[in-house]
Protein backbone atom coordinates (compact mmCIF):
# COMPACT_ATOMS: atom_id res chain seq x y z
CA GLY A 1 -8.74 17.71 41.19
CA LEU A 2 -12.36 18.66 40.79
CA SER A 3 -12.20 19.65 37.17
CA ARG A 4 -8.98 18.31 35.72
CA GLN A 5 -7.93 20.00 32.53
CA THR A 6 -5.71 18.77 29.73
CA ILE A 7 -3.80 20.85 27.25
CA ILE A 8 -1.74 19.77 24.27
CA VAL A 9 1.18 22.09 23.64
CA PRO A 10 2.57 21.91 20.09
CA THR A 11 6.33 22.36 20.43
CA GLY A 12 7.59 21.34 16.97
CA ASN A 13 11.18 20.35 16.31
CA THR A 14 12.81 23.70 16.95
CA GLY A 15 15.07 22.45 19.73
CA ARG A 16 13.81 25.19 22.02
CA GLU A 17 12.15 24.72 25.38
CA THR A 18 8.49 25.57 25.92
CA LYS A 19 7.44 27.21 29.17
CA VAL A 20 3.92 26.48 30.46
CA THR A 21 2.49 28.31 33.46
CA VAL A 22 -0.07 26.34 35.47
CA THR A 23 -2.42 27.97 37.96
CA ALA A 24 -4.76 26.05 40.28
CA THR A 25 -7.42 27.79 42.37
CA THR A 26 -10.01 26.55 44.84
CA ILE A 27 -13.66 26.87 43.82
CA ASP A 28 -14.20 29.84 46.13
CA GLY A 29 -11.03 31.54 44.83
CA LEU A 30 -9.47 31.97 48.28
CA ILE A 31 -6.46 29.74 47.68
CA SER A 32 -4.37 29.79 44.53
CA ALA A 33 -1.13 28.15 43.48
CA ARG A 34 0.98 28.82 40.44
CA THR A 35 4.02 27.13 38.93
CA ASP A 36 5.97 27.00 35.70
CA ILE A 37 6.72 23.79 33.83
CA VAL A 38 9.47 23.72 31.23
CA LEU A 39 8.98 21.23 28.40
CA ALA A 40 12.30 20.36 26.81
CA ASN A 41 12.15 19.12 23.23
CA GLN A 42 13.65 15.71 22.70
CA PRO A 43 15.18 14.48 19.45
CA LEU A 44 13.13 11.99 17.47
CA GLY A 45 13.92 8.45 18.53
CA ILE A 46 13.46 4.73 17.99
CA ASN A 47 13.55 2.03 20.63
CA PHE A 48 13.81 -1.64 19.65
CA TYR A 49 12.40 -4.40 21.84
CA LYS A 50 12.73 -8.15 21.38
CA ILE A 51 9.53 -10.15 21.07
CA ASN A 52 9.76 -13.47 22.92
CA PRO A 53 7.35 -16.19 21.72
CA LEU A 54 6.35 -17.00 25.32
CA GLN A 55 6.71 -13.68 27.14
CA GLY A 56 5.61 -11.29 24.41
CA ILE A 57 7.31 -7.91 24.02
CA VAL A 58 10.22 -7.54 26.45
CA TYR A 59 9.80 -3.82 27.20
CA ASN A 60 12.22 -3.85 30.13
CA GLN A 61 15.22 -4.52 27.86
CA THR A 62 15.81 -1.91 25.18
CA ILE A 63 18.07 -2.95 22.32
CA LYS A 64 20.81 -0.34 22.18
CA ALA A 65 22.05 1.33 19.01
CA ASP A 66 24.66 -0.80 17.20
CA GLU A 67 24.27 -3.59 19.78
CA VAL A 68 25.15 -7.18 18.75
CA LEU A 69 22.51 -9.65 19.90
CA GLU A 70 22.61 -13.42 19.88
CA ALA A 71 19.43 -15.08 18.71
CA ASP A 72 18.48 -18.03 20.89
CA ARG A 73 16.43 -19.62 18.09
CA ASP A 74 16.50 -19.73 14.29
CA GLU A 75 14.30 -16.65 14.18
CA PHE A 76 14.42 -13.25 15.82
CA THR A 77 11.44 -10.90 16.14
CA VAL A 78 11.70 -7.26 17.09
CA ILE A 79 9.31 -4.33 17.43
CA ALA A 80 10.26 -0.70 16.87
CA GLU A 81 8.59 2.04 18.88
CA SER A 82 8.89 5.66 17.76
CA PHE A 83 9.39 8.33 20.42
CA PHE A 84 9.05 12.12 20.60
CA TRP A 85 7.20 12.53 17.29
CA PRO A 86 4.67 15.34 16.92
CA LEU A 87 1.10 14.05 17.24
CA SER A 88 0.33 15.35 13.76
CA SER A 89 3.00 13.05 12.27
CA LEU A 90 2.07 9.74 13.90
CA SER A 91 -0.45 8.71 11.24
CA ASN A 92 2.03 9.44 8.41
CA LEU A 93 5.10 7.55 9.63
CA LYS A 94 6.86 5.29 7.13
CA TYR A 95 9.04 2.38 8.30
CA ASN A 96 11.95 1.37 6.03
CA TRP A 97 13.73 -1.73 7.30
CA VAL A 98 17.11 -2.65 5.83
CA ILE A 99 18.70 -6.06 6.46
CA ALA A 100 22.29 -6.63 5.31
CA ASP A 101 22.03 -3.66 2.90
CA ASN A 102 18.81 -4.96 1.30
CA GLU A 103 15.59 -3.04 1.82
CA LYS A 104 12.94 -5.22 3.41
CA VAL A 105 9.24 -4.80 2.86
CA VAL A 106 7.42 -5.83 6.00
CA SER A 107 4.29 -7.80 5.25
CA GLY A 108 1.33 -7.98 7.58
CA ASN A 109 -0.64 -5.36 9.41
CA ASN A 110 2.13 -3.89 11.55
CA PRO A 111 5.20 -2.33 9.86
CA LYS A 112 6.74 -1.84 13.32
CA ILE A 113 7.38 -5.61 13.71
CA LEU A 114 10.15 -7.48 11.88
CA THR A 115 11.00 -11.20 12.01
CA ILE A 116 14.37 -12.42 10.74
CA PHE A 117 15.10 -16.08 9.98
CA SER A 118 18.55 -17.70 9.89
CA GLN A 119 17.67 -19.68 6.71
CA GLY A 120 19.27 -22.85 8.05
CA GLN A 121 22.81 -21.50 8.14
CA THR A 122 25.12 -22.71 10.91
CA ARG A 123 26.34 -19.21 11.71
CA ALA A 124 25.07 -15.96 10.30
CA ALA A 125 24.95 -12.30 11.19
CA ALA A 126 22.48 -9.72 9.98
CA LYS A 127 22.79 -5.97 10.41
CA VAL A 128 19.31 -4.53 10.80
CA SER A 129 18.59 -0.83 10.28
CA LEU A 130 15.37 1.07 10.44
CA VAL A 131 14.56 4.53 9.17
CA ILE A 132 11.32 6.02 10.42
CA SER A 133 10.29 9.09 8.47
CA ASN A 134 7.38 11.34 7.78
CA PRO A 135 7.20 11.64 3.99
CA LEU A 136 5.20 14.87 4.35
CA LYS A 137 8.00 16.67 6.23
CA ASN A 138 11.61 16.60 5.08
CA LEU A 139 13.26 17.07 8.47
CA GLU A 140 11.34 14.37 10.35
CA ALA A 141 13.38 11.18 10.10
CA VAL A 142 15.50 9.03 12.38
CA ARG A 143 17.69 5.93 11.87
CA LYS A 144 18.87 3.26 14.29
CA SER A 145 20.50 -0.14 13.78
CA PHE A 146 21.63 -3.31 15.56
CA THR A 147 23.12 -6.69 14.58
CA VAL A 148 21.63 -10.15 15.12
CA LEU A 149 23.99 -13.13 15.36
CA PHE A 150 22.53 -16.55 14.67
CA ALA A 151 24.58 -19.45 16.02
CA SER A 152 23.36 -23.02 15.90
CA PRO A 153 23.35 -24.82 19.26
CA LEU A 154 26.06 -27.42 19.85
């Protein structure tokens, strides 16, 4: 359009839908169109994606909740992406990774990325859980987990 407009609609986590009415009019005001858009709130979410050393982040294959994955190498790297968080919370998010019931502190610049190593074992499994939370708001938190199976090649 001639003068596109953007609006940010704060919906919060109330679970209710937000109705937005949009009206577009020609410059001379002779033609006008109007419609309603319903914005449905979504629950907070986490999506995990495998990071392949050659291909990078494999965004077309989401790791499902409680899925068991086989690592094809002695290390497994994953990235967590948070979804449906209020814009005001994004800068405050805290990532708590737990591997085999032990809390893991992620070093480096990006707490969204985790690399797990098999530590030379022939066969090993690691349950990985992540809790993303906003420490400034009690009700903003979500948890998701999956399992990585390391098996040495024959």
